[in-house]
Coordinates of C-alpha atoms and ligand atoms in Angstrom, one line a residue:
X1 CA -9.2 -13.6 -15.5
X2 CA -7.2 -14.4 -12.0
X3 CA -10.1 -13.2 -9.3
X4 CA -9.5 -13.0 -5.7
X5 CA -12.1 -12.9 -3.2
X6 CA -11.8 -10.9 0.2
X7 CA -14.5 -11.9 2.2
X8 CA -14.8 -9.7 5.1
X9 CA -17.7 -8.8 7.5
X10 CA -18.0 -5.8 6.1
X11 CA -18.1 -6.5 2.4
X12 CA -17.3 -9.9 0.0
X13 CA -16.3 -8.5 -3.2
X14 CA -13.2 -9.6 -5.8
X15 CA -10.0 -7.9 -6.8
X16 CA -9.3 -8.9 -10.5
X17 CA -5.7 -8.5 -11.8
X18 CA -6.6 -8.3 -16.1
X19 CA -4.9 -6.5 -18.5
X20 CA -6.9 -3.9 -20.4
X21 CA -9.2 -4.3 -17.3
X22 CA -9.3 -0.3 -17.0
X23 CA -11.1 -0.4 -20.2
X24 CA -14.3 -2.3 -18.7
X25 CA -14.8 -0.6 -15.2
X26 CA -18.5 0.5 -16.4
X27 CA -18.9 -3.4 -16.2
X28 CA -18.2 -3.3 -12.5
X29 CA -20.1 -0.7 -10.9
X30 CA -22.8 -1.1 -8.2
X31 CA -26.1 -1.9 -10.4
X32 CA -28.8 1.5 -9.9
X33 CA -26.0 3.6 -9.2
X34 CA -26.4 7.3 -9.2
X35 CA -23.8 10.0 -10.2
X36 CA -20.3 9.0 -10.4
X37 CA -17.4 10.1 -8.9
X38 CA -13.8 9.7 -10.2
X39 CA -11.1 10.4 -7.8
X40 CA -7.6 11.3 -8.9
X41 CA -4.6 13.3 -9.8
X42 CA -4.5 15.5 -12.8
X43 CA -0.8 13.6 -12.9
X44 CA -2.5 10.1 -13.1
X45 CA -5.9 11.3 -15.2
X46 CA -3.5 13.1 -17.7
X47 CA -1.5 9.6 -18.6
X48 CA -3.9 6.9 -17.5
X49 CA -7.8 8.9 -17.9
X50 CA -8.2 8.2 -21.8
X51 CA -9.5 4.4 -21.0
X52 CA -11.0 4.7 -18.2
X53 CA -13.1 8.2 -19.9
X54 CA -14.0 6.0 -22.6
X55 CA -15.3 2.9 -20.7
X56 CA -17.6 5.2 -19.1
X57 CA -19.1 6.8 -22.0
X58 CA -22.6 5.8 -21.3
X59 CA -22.5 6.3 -17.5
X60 CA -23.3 9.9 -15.5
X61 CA -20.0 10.9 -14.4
X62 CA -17.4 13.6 -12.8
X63 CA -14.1 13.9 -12.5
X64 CA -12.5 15.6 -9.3
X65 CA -8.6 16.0 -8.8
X66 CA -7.2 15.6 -5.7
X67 CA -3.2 17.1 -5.0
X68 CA -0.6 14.8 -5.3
X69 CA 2.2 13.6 -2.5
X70 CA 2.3 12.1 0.6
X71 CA 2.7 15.7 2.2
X72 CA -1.1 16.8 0.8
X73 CA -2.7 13.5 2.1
X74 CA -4.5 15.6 4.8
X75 CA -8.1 15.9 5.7
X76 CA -8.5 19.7 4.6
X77 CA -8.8 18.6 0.5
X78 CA -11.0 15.7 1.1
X79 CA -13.8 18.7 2.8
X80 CA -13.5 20.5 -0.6
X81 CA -13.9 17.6 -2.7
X82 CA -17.0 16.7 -0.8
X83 CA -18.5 20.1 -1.1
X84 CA -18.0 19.7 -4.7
X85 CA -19.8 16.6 -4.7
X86 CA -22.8 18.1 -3.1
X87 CA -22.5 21.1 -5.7
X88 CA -22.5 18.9 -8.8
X89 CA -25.4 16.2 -8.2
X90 CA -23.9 13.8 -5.4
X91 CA -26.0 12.2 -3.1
X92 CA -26.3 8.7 -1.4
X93 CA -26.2 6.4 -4.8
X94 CA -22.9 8.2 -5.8
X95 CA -19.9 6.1 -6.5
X96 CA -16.7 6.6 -5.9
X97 CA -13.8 5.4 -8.1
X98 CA -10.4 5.8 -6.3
X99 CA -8.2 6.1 -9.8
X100 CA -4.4 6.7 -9.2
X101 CA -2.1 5.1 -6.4
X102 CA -1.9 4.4 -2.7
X103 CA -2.6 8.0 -2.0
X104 CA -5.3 8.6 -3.9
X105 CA -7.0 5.2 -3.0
X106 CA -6.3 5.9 0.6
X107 CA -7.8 9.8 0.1
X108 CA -10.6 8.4 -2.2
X109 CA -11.4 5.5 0.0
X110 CA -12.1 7.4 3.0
X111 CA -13.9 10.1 1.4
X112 CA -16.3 7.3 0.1
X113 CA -16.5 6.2 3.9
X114 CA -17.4 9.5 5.4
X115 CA -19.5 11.0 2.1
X116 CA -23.0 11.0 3.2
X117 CA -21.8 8.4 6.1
X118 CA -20.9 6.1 3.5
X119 CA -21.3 5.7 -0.7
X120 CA -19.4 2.8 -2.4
X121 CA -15.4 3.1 -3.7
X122 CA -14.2 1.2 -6.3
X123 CA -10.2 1.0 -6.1
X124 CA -8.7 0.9 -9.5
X125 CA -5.1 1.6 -8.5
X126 CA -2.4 2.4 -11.2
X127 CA 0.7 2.0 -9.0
X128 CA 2.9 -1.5 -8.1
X129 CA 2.1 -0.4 -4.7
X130 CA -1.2 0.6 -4.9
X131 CA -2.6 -2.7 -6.8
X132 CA -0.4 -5.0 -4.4
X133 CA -1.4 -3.2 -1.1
X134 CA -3.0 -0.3 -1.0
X135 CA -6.1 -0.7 -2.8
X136 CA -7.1 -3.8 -1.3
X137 CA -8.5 -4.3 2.4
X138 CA -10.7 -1.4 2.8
X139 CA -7.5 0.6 5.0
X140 CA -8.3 4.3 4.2
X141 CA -7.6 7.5 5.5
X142 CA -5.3 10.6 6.3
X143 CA -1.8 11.6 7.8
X144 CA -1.8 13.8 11.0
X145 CA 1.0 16.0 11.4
X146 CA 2.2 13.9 14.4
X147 CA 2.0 10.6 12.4
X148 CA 0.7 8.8 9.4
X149 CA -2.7 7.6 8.7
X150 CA -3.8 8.8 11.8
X151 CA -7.2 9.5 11.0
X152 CA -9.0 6.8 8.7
X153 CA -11.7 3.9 8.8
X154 CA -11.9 0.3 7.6
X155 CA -14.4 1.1 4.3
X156 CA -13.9 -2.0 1.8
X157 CA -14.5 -1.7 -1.5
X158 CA -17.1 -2.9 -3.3
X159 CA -14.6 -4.3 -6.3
X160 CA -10.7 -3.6 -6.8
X161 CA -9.7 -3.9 -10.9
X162 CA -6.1 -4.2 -11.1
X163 CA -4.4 -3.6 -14.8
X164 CA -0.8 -4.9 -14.6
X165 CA -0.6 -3.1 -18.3
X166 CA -0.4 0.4 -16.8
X167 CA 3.1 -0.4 -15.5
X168 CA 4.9 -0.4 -18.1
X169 CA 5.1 4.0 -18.1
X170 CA 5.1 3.8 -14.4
X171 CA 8.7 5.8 -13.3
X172 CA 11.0 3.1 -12.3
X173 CA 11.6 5.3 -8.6
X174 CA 7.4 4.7 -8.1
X175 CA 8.0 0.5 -9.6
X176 CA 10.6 -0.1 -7.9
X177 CA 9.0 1.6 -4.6
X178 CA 6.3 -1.1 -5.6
X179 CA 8.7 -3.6 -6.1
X180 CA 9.5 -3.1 -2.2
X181 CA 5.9 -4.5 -1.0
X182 CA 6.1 -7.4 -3.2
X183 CA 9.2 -8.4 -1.9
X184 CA 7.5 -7.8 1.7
X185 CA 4.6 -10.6 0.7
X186 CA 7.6 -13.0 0.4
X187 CA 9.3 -12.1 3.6
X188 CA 6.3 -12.6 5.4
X189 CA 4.4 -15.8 4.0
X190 CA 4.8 -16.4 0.4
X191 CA 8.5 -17.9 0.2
X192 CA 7.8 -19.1 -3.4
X193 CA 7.2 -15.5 -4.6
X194 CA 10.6 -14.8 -2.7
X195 CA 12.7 -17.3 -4.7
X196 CA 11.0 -16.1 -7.9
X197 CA 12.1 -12.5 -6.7
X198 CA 15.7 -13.4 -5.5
X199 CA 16.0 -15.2 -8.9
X200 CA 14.5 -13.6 -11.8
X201 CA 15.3 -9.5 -10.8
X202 CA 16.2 -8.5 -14.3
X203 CA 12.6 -10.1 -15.8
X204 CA 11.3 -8.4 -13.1
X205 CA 13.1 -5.1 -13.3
X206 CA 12.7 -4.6 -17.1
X207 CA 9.0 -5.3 -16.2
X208 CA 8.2 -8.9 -18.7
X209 CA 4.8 -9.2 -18.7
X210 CA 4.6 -13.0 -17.5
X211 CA 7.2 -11.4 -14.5
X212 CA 4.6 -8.9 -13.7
X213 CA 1.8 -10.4 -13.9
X214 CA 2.9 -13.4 -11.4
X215 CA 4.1 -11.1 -8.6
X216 CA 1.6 -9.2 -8.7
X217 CA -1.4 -12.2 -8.6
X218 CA 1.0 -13.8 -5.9
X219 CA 0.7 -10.8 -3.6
X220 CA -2.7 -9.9 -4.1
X221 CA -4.1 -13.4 -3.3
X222 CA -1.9 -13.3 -0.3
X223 CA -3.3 -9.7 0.9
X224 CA -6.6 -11.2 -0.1
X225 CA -6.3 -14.2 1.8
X226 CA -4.9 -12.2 5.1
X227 CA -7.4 -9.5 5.2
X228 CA -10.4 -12.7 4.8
X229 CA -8.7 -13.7 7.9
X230 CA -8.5 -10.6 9.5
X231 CA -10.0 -7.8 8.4
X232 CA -9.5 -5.2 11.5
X233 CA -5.9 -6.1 12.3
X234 CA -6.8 -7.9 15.4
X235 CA -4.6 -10.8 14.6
X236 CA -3.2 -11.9 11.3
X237 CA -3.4 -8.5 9.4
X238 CA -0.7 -8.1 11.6
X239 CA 2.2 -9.4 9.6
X240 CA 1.2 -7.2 6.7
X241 CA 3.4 -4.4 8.7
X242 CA 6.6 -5.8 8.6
X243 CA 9.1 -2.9 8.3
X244 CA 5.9 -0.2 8.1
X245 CA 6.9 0.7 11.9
X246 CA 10.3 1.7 11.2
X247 CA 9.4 3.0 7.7
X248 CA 6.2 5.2 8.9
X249 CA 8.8 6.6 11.7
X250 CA 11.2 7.3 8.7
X251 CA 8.6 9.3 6.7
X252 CA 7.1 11.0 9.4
X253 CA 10.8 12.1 10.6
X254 CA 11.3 13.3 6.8
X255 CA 8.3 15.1 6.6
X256 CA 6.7 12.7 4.2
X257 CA 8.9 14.3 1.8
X258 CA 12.1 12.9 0.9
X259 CA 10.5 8.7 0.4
X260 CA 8.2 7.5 -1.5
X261 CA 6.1 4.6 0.9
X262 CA 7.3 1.6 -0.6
X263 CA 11.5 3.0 0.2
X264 CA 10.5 3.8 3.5
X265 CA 9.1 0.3 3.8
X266 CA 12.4 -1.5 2.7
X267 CA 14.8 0.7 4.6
X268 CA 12.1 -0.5 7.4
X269 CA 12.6 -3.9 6.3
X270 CA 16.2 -3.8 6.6
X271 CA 15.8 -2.5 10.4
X272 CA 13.6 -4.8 11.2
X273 CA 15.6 -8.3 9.8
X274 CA 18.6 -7.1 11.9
X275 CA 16.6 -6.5 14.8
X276 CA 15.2 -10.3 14.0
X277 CA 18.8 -11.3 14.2
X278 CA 19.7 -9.3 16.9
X279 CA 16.9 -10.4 19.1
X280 CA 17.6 -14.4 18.2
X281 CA 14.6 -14.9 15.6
X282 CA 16.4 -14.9 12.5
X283 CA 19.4 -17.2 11.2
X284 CA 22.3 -14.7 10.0
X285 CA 21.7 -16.9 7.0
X286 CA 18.2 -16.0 6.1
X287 CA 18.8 -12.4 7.5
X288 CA 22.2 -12.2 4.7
X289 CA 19.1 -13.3 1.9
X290 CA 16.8 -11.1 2.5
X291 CA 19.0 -7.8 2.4
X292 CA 21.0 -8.6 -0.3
X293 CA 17.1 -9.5 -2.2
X294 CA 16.3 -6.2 -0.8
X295 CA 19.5 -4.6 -2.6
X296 CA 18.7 -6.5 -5.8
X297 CA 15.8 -3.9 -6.1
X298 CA 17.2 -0.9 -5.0
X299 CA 19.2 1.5 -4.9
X300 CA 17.2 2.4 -1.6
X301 CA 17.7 6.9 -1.6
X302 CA 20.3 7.6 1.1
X303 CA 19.2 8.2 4.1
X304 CA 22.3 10.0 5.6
X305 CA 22.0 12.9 8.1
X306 CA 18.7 11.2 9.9
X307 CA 19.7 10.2 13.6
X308 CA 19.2 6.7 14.9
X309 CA 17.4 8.4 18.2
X310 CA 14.9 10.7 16.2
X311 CA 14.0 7.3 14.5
X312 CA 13.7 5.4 18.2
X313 CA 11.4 8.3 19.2
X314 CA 9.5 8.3 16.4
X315 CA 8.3 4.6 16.8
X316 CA 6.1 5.0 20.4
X317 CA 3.8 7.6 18.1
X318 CA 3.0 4.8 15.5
X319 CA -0.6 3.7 15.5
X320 CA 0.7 0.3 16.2
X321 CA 1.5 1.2 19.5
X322 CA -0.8 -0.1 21.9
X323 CA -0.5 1.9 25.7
X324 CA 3.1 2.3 24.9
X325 CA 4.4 -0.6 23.8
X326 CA 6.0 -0.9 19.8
X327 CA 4.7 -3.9 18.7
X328 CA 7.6 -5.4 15.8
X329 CA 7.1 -7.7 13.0
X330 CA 10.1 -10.2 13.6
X331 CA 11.0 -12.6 10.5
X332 CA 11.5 -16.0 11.9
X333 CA 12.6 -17.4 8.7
X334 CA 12.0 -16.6 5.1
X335 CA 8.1 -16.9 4.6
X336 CA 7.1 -16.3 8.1
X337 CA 6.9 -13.8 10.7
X338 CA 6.0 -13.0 14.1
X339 CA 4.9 -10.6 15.9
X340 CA 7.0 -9.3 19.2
X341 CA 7.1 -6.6 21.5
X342 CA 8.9 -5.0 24.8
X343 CA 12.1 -4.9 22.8
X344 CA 14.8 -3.4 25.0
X345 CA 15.3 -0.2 23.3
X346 CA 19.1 -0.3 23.1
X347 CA 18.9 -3.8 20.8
X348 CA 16.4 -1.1 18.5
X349 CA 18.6 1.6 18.3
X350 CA 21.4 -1.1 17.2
X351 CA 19.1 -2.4 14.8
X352 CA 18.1 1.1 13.4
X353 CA 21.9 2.0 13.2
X354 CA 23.1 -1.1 11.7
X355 CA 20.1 -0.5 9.2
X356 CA 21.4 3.4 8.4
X357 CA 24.9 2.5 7.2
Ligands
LIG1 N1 -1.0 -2.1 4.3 C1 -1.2 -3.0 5.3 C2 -2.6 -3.4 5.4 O1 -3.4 -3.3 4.5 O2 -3.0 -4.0 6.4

């Protein structure tokens, strides 16, 4: 059973990538816990509920459904489901389990952090995206309408339990968006993972088992391995952003509406290896790799109509911004990054354009 620790300040606990591990989550609750909570989507609990229902047979349980889309991750549905808590038994021993992807582990996650000032959440995330990045790192919280994940907290779970076997009915749009994130992991440190990627896209696309399973343990040992490092972002954690400026300013200039996270991400990706190249970081060789890797998983959805300067603006309202300045995740070659900032804004816009066509 791959097991990777994440040993943070905060909280040491293990995210376990198994098959059929969905099955066993009773196993790894808190011991003495009180009334549980699952968190999810009548979407996810309709196709994915039946295993994890049945693994907790024995144990006290509810289930509460939260709306799905990026649009509906707001603060307003997390104040009802807590109210319903309250109203059907919760009270400090509560668990939560965040069952669904990122949204729902974001949404679940913080409402663990702020229920009661604080119960434990344990992720079990049945997206690519989620079980790659989302549900690991203790990142939670809600979009603002003036930009994303603008209200949250650093709550780290007390286990993640990743089931690469729930993939295989995942819509290709929501794998592939997955599929973006991975290929992230190998921009930014793991250029092993990248090779695999650049070389093996139909095993990987027509989602082999052996293919799965490897780029998914990959990732999550390297998220696991960053966030042990780093677990507020200070420093290291850092690099785990490359293209989420330029893609959070892409969803947040679509309304959260027209991308999933993981497309934003890799259009952000794109903008951000030409602005390597344009700035002098990146070799036009490494920068011609990584796009046409990018490609290999796309189609990324058009992104025609959206102006370069809406984009531009878009980025000073990122939390990233720190008293005004964008800070940008620059590759430097393939499995490394860097981190850069008072970019002239023309060599952005450039960057963004090149990045729209
Ligand atoms: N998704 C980026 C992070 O967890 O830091």
């Amino acid at each position: 059973m791959p097991s990777f620790r994440v040993e943070t300040p905060q909280h040491c606990y293990s995210a376990i990538v198994e098959r059929g591990v969905i099955g066993q989550v009773a196993e790894h609750l808190p011991k003495h816990t009180g009334k549980v909570f699952v968190v999810s989507t009548e979407d996810v609990w309709r196709h994915q509920g039946q295993a994890l229902a049945h693994s907790l047979t024995d144990v006290p349980h509810e289930v509460l459904f939260l709306p799905g889309g990026e649009d509906q991750k707001r603060l307003a549905p997390l104040e009802l489901l807590a109210d319903e808590m309250v109203q059907r038994g919760g009270d400090r021993s509560s668990v939560v389990i965040a069952f669904g992807g990122g949204i729902v582990n974001d949404m679940a996650g913080f409402l663990a952090a702020i229920f009661m000032r604080g119960i434990p959440v344990v992720q079990v995330p049945t997206t690519l995206l989620a079980q790659v990045d989302a549900a690991i790192g203790g990142k939670t919280g809600v979009n603002l309408v003036s930009g994303k994940n603008l209200i949250g907290s650093f709550h780290q779970p007390f286990s993640v339990l990743i089931d690469p076997a729930v993939l295989q009915t995942l819509p290709m749009r929501e794998y592939r968006s997955g599929l973006y994130e991975i290929v992230k992991a190998g921009i930014i440190r793991e250029p092993a993972l990248f090779e695999y990627l650049a070389t093996h896209s139909d095993d990987v696309l027509t989602r082999k088992p052996g293919a799965i399973d490897r780029i998914i343990e990959d990732s999550v040992r390297m998220k696991a391995e960053v966030v042990s490092s780093d677990e507020r972002e200070g420093d290291l954690r850092r690099i785990l952003n490359f293209g989420h400026t330029f893609g959070h300013a892409l969803e947040a200039e679509t309304a959260y509406t027209r991308f999933l996270h993981g497309e934003a991400v890799a259009w952000g990706m794109r903008a951000a290896v030409y602005l390597s190249e344009l700035t002098g970081h990146l070799s036009a060789e490494d920068s011609v790799e990584i796009l046409e890797t990018i490609q290999l998983y796309g189609p990324i959805p058009p992104l025609d109509g959206i102006p370069a300067a809406n984009l531009l603006a878009r980025l000073v309202h990122d939390k990233k911004t720190i008293q005004g300045k964008v800070h940008f995740v620059l590759a430097v070659r393939i499995g490394e990054v860097t981190v850069v900032s008072g970019i002239d804004d023309k060599l952005v816009l450039e960057a963004i354009r090149s990045s729209l066509v």
